[in-house]
Amino acid sequence: MLLYIRLKRETQRQWILGRKNMEPGIKKQTILIIDDHEYTVRILSHALKNAGFEVQAAYSGEEGLELIRTQGLPDLAVVDYYMDLGMNGMEFCKRVLSFSDLPIVMLTAVYDETIIEKCLEDYCEDFVRKPFSPEVLVARIRRVLSRFEPVAAAKTFNMLVDEHLTINFAEQTVKINGKPVSLTPIETKLLYVLMRQAGTPVNPQYILRRIWPQEIVFEDRLHVHMHRLRRKIDNNSQEPYIVSKRGAGYIFRLH
């Protein structure tokens, strides 16, 4: 009953909570929900749609990965930690974060400080315990999204950057002038981080925290991986896609 009361309040105030996404001409952000309980998916989907988001739903980690493979990356994923069948939430996070920097909010019905600490350190941006208030969860999703640039440039399955470059994040490949080139997981994630803020300098320290959150890594290691990535996608290009700006960071340039 509490969920429905709060959901009604959310609906009544959707023009406030969702005004940014609902303004004409602004593309809605997409939230992927992965939970094996239909009731949770239905309640959360309703709240998110009323708040102005596009919603995708999956009932297992495998189904969520298939949605990403076929429809591209969402702006954020809400993932249940415990799922009865197949891949659990943590395994999904490991898989998707191997090739992207997707923001994730984890849900759980069991309170375990060890699990929460592990997830927050390694995989997700926030952790919400069930039962939850849809209104509060939507607010926390907005807070997480506010820390990330819109991901429109990296959302499609096969992203055509221009006539020379196509990127497939899920398959960890690019096509340079029609020729497929494989990327390593680190290279794919580096490219994703840069694409999130295409045209804007990305500070090396920020990149280090996103790529290696639990390691003490120096910029020399980043330079090596960035050099390899640039060699792959900037091969014989007179106007390189990735450039470095002294004192600012790396920039992915949209030609």
Short mmCIF file of C-alpha atoms in Angstrom, two decimals:
data_model
loop_
_atom_site.label_atom_id
_atom_site.label_comp_id
_atom_site.label_asym_id
_atom_site.label_seq_id
_atom_site.Cartn_x
_atom_site.Cartn_y
_atom_site.Cartn_z
CA MET A 1 0.00 0.00 0.00
CA LEU A 2 2.84 2.39 0.85
CA LEU A 3 4.30 1.86 -2.62
CA TYR A 4 0.99 2.73 -4.29
CA ILE A 5 0.45 5.84 -2.14
CA ARG A 6 3.91 7.12 -2.96
CA LEU A 7 3.41 6.19 -6.61
CA LYS A 8 0.25 8.31 -6.70
CA ARG A 9 2.15 11.25 -5.23
CA GLU A 10 4.87 10.71 -7.82
CA THR A 11 2.28 10.84 -10.61
CA GLN A 12 0.78 14.05 -9.25
CA ARG A 13 4.19 15.73 -9.18
CA GLN A 14 5.62 14.31 -12.42
CA TRP A 15 5.72 17.72 -14.08
CA ILE A 16 8.18 18.80 -11.35
CA LEU A 17 10.33 15.68 -11.12
CA GLY A 18 10.34 15.00 -14.83
CA ARG A 19 10.29 18.49 -16.30
CA LYS A 20 13.81 18.27 -17.70
CA ASN A 21 13.09 15.07 -19.61
CA MET A 22 9.62 16.24 -20.66
CA GLU A 23 10.62 19.53 -22.26
CA PRO A 24 9.98 19.53 -26.03
CA GLY A 25 13.03 18.75 -28.11
CA ILE A 26 14.93 17.03 -25.27
CA LYS A 27 15.46 13.31 -25.78
CA LYS A 28 14.36 11.23 -22.82
CA GLN A 29 16.97 9.33 -20.89
CA THR A 30 16.63 5.55 -20.86
CA ILE A 31 16.63 3.42 -17.71
CA LEU A 32 17.09 -0.35 -17.89
CA ILE A 33 15.40 -2.30 -15.07
CA ILE A 34 16.63 -5.83 -14.37
CA ASP A 35 14.65 -7.69 -11.70
CA ASP A 36 13.07 -11.14 -11.65
CA HIS A 37 10.00 -9.90 -9.73
CA GLU A 38 7.30 -8.66 -12.09
CA TYR A 39 5.69 -6.52 -9.36
CA THR A 40 8.92 -4.58 -8.75
CA VAL A 41 9.45 -4.05 -12.47
CA ARG A 42 5.86 -2.83 -12.93
CA ILE A 43 5.95 -0.38 -10.01
CA LEU A 44 9.36 1.03 -10.89
CA SER A 45 8.54 1.26 -14.61
CA HIS A 46 5.41 3.26 -13.82
CA ALA A 47 7.28 5.66 -11.54
CA LEU A 48 10.11 6.19 -14.04
CA LYS A 49 7.79 6.75 -16.99
CA ASN A 50 5.80 9.29 -14.98
CA ALA A 51 9.08 11.02 -14.15
CA GLY A 52 9.84 11.41 -17.85
CA PHE A 53 12.18 8.49 -18.56
CA GLU A 54 12.13 5.85 -21.25
CA VAL A 55 12.11 2.40 -19.67
CA GLN A 56 13.46 -0.98 -20.76
CA ALA A 57 12.76 -4.07 -18.65
CA ALA A 58 14.47 -7.44 -18.31
CA TYR A 59 13.85 -10.29 -15.87
CA SER A 60 17.37 -11.72 -15.76
CA GLY A 61 20.95 -10.61 -16.25
CA GLU A 62 21.16 -12.54 -19.50
CA GLU A 63 18.05 -10.80 -20.82
CA GLY A 64 19.50 -7.44 -19.81
CA LEU A 65 22.73 -8.11 -21.70
CA GLU A 66 20.75 -9.17 -24.75
CA LEU A 67 18.79 -5.91 -24.65
CA ILE A 68 22.07 -4.00 -24.55
CA ARG A 69 23.46 -6.07 -27.41
CA THR A 70 20.43 -5.47 -29.63
CA GLN A 71 19.28 -1.99 -28.56
CA GLY A 72 22.40 -0.32 -27.22
CA LEU A 73 23.36 1.00 -23.82
CA PRO A 74 20.86 2.82 -21.59
CA ASP A 75 21.72 5.91 -19.56
CA LEU A 76 21.51 3.94 -16.31
CA ALA A 77 20.60 0.45 -15.10
CA VAL A 78 18.66 -0.50 -11.97
CA VAL A 79 19.67 -4.07 -11.12
CA ASP A 80 18.44 -6.53 -8.49
CA TYR A 81 21.34 -8.18 -6.68
CA TYR A 82 19.60 -11.52 -6.05
CA MET A 83 17.81 -13.24 -8.94
CA ASP A 84 16.61 -16.82 -8.67
CA LEU A 85 17.53 -17.96 -12.16
CA GLY A 86 20.67 -17.40 -14.19
CA MET A 87 23.04 -14.50 -13.77
CA ASN A 88 22.81 -12.47 -10.57
CA GLY A 89 23.14 -8.71 -10.35
CA MET A 90 26.83 -8.65 -9.52
CA GLU A 91 27.72 -10.89 -12.47
CA PHE A 92 25.69 -8.64 -14.77
CA CYS A 93 27.64 -5.65 -13.47
CA LYS A 94 30.96 -7.39 -14.09
CA ARG A 95 29.96 -8.20 -17.65
CA VAL A 96 28.58 -4.81 -18.65
CA LEU A 97 31.34 -2.84 -16.92
CA SER A 98 33.95 -4.82 -18.82
CA PHE A 99 33.10 -2.76 -21.92
CA SER A 100 31.32 0.35 -20.63
CA ASP A 101 31.07 2.87 -17.81
CA LEU A 102 27.33 2.37 -17.36
CA PRO A 103 25.99 3.91 -14.11
CA ILE A 104 24.26 1.23 -12.02
CA VAL A 105 21.92 1.42 -9.03
CA MET A 106 21.69 -1.92 -7.20
CA LEU A 107 18.59 -3.22 -5.41
CA THR A 108 18.54 -5.88 -2.71
CA ALA A 109 16.06 -7.36 -0.24
CA VAL A 110 18.85 -8.56 2.05
CA TYR A 111 20.95 -6.17 4.11
CA ASP A 112 24.56 -7.30 4.13
CA GLU A 113 27.18 -4.63 4.75
CA THR A 114 29.90 -6.71 3.09
CA ILE A 115 27.90 -7.03 -0.12
CA ILE A 116 26.92 -3.36 -0.10
CA GLU A 117 30.51 -2.25 0.45
CA LYS A 118 31.76 -4.52 -2.35
CA CYS A 119 29.13 -3.33 -4.81
CA LEU A 120 29.64 0.36 -4.06
CA GLU A 121 33.40 0.06 -4.34
CA ASP A 122 33.53 -2.01 -7.52
CA TYR A 123 30.29 -1.95 -9.47
CA CYS A 124 27.52 0.51 -8.67
CA GLU A 125 26.93 4.18 -7.95
CA ASP A 126 24.20 3.62 -5.35
CA PHE A 127 22.58 0.80 -3.39
CA VAL A 128 18.89 0.72 -2.42
CA ARG A 129 17.28 -1.74 -0.04
CA LYS A 130 13.86 -3.30 -0.73
CA PRO A 131 11.11 -2.42 -0.03
CA PHE A 132 11.77 1.01 -1.46
CA SER A 133 9.82 4.17 -2.13
CA PRO A 134 9.53 4.72 -5.91
CA GLU A 135 9.68 8.47 -5.31
CA VAL A 136 12.94 8.22 -3.38
CA LEU A 137 14.45 5.77 -5.87
CA VAL A 138 13.65 8.11 -8.77
CA ALA A 139 15.32 10.96 -6.88
CA ARG A 140 18.41 8.85 -6.27
CA ILE A 141 18.53 7.85 -9.94
CA ARG A 142 18.43 11.54 -10.87
CA ARG A 143 21.26 12.25 -8.45
CA VAL A 144 23.42 9.55 -10.03
CA LEU A 145 22.64 10.75 -13.56
CA SER A 146 23.56 14.31 -12.59
CA ARG A 147 27.16 13.14 -12.15
CA PHE A 148 27.34 11.80 -15.70
CA GLU A 149 27.12 13.45 -19.08
CA PRO A 150 24.22 12.26 -21.28
CA VAL A 151 25.20 9.08 -23.09
CA ALA A 152 23.32 9.68 -26.35
CA ALA A 153 26.54 9.40 -28.34
CA ALA A 154 27.13 5.86 -27.07
CA LYS A 155 23.62 4.41 -26.86
CA THR A 156 23.09 2.76 -30.21
CA PHE A 157 24.13 -0.84 -30.86
CA ASN A 158 26.19 0.09 -33.92
CA MET A 159 27.09 3.74 -33.45
CA LEU A 160 28.01 5.48 -36.69
CA VAL A 161 30.36 8.29 -35.64
CA ASP A 162 30.97 9.38 -39.23
CA GLU A 163 31.58 7.78 -42.61
CA HIS A 164 34.90 6.38 -41.39
CA LEU A 165 34.20 5.11 -37.86
CA THR A 166 31.53 2.79 -36.42
CA ILE A 167 31.60 1.60 -32.79
CA ASN A 168 29.98 -1.47 -31.25
CA PHE A 169 30.50 -1.31 -27.49
CA ALA A 170 28.76 -4.59 -26.64
CA GLU A 171 30.84 -6.55 -29.16
CA GLN A 172 34.00 -4.57 -28.29
CA THR A 173 34.75 -3.77 -31.92
CA VAL A 174 35.07 -0.78 -34.21
CA LYS A 175 34.99 -0.51 -37.97
CA ILE A 176 37.52 1.78 -39.61
CA ASN A 177 36.50 2.50 -43.20
CA GLY A 178 34.49 -0.73 -43.11
CA LYS A 179 37.34 -2.85 -41.72
CA PRO A 180 36.55 -4.50 -38.34
CA VAL A 181 39.08 -3.95 -35.55
CA SER A 182 38.86 -5.67 -32.15
CA LEU A 183 39.27 -3.70 -28.94
CA THR A 184 40.38 -4.97 -25.55
CA PRO A 185 37.95 -4.50 -22.63
CA ILE A 186 40.08 -1.62 -21.30
CA GLU A 187 40.19 0.07 -24.71
CA THR A 188 36.43 -0.31 -25.10
CA LYS A 189 35.77 1.19 -21.70
CA LEU A 190 38.21 4.05 -22.35
CA LEU A 191 36.39 4.83 -25.58
CA TYR A 192 33.04 4.73 -23.78
CA VAL A 193 34.23 7.12 -21.06
CA LEU A 194 35.48 9.57 -23.69
CA MET A 195 32.31 9.25 -25.78
CA ARG A 196 30.15 10.12 -22.77
CA GLN A 197 31.77 13.55 -22.83
CA ALA A 198 32.57 13.86 -26.53
CA GLY A 199 34.00 17.26 -27.37
CA THR A 200 34.91 17.98 -23.74
CA PRO A 201 38.29 17.36 -22.07
CA VAL A 202 38.22 14.40 -19.68
CA ASN A 203 40.68 14.64 -16.81
CA PRO A 204 43.14 11.70 -16.58
CA GLN A 205 42.47 11.28 -12.86
CA TYR A 206 38.76 10.91 -13.55
CA ILE A 207 39.50 8.27 -16.20
CA LEU A 208 41.76 6.36 -13.80
CA ARG A 209 39.00 6.26 -11.18
CA ARG A 210 36.41 5.02 -13.68
CA ILE A 211 38.61 2.36 -15.32
CA TRP A 212 40.54 1.08 -12.29
CA PRO A 213 38.40 1.99 -9.25
CA GLN A 214 40.12 -0.40 -6.85
CA GLU A 215 43.71 -0.11 -8.03
CA ILE A 216 46.44 2.42 -7.46
CA VAL A 217 47.27 3.27 -11.05
CA PHE A 218 49.56 5.97 -12.37
CA GLU A 219 48.99 7.97 -15.52
CA ASP A 220 51.76 6.10 -17.35
CA ARG A 221 49.51 3.04 -17.49
CA LEU A 222 46.66 5.12 -18.86
CA HIS A 223 48.96 6.61 -21.49
CA VAL A 224 49.91 3.12 -22.71
CA HIS A 225 46.29 2.01 -23.15
CA MET A 226 45.28 5.33 -24.68
CA HIS A 227 48.18 5.13 -27.13
CA ARG A 228 47.06 1.66 -28.24
CA LEU A 229 43.45 2.82 -28.63
CA ARG A 230 44.49 5.85 -30.66
CA ARG A 231 46.62 3.70 -32.95
CA LYS A 232 43.59 1.53 -33.68
CA ILE A 233 40.95 4.17 -34.36
CA ASP A 234 43.15 7.00 -35.63
CA ASN A 235 45.07 4.84 -38.09
CA ASN A 236 46.07 6.99 -41.08
CA SER A 237 43.61 9.69 -40.01
CA GLN A 238 44.57 13.27 -40.79
CA GLU A 239 42.15 14.47 -38.11
CA PRO A 240 42.52 12.16 -35.09
CA TYR A 241 39.45 11.37 -33.02
CA ILE A 242 41.31 11.36 -29.70
CA VAL A 243 43.54 14.29 -28.84
CA SER A 244 45.19 15.37 -25.61
CA LYS A 245 45.06 18.90 -24.29
CA ARG A 246 47.82 19.90 -21.91
CA GLY A 247 46.50 20.54 -18.43
CA ALA A 248 42.96 19.46 -19.36
CA GLY A 249 42.92 15.82 -20.47
CA TYR A 250 41.80 13.72 -23.40
CA ILE A 251 39.12 14.78 -25.87
CA PHE A 252 37.10 12.67 -28.27
CA ARG A 253 36.39 14.90 -31.24
CA LEU A 254 33.28 14.45 -33.34
CA HIS A 255 34.32 15.41 -36.87
#
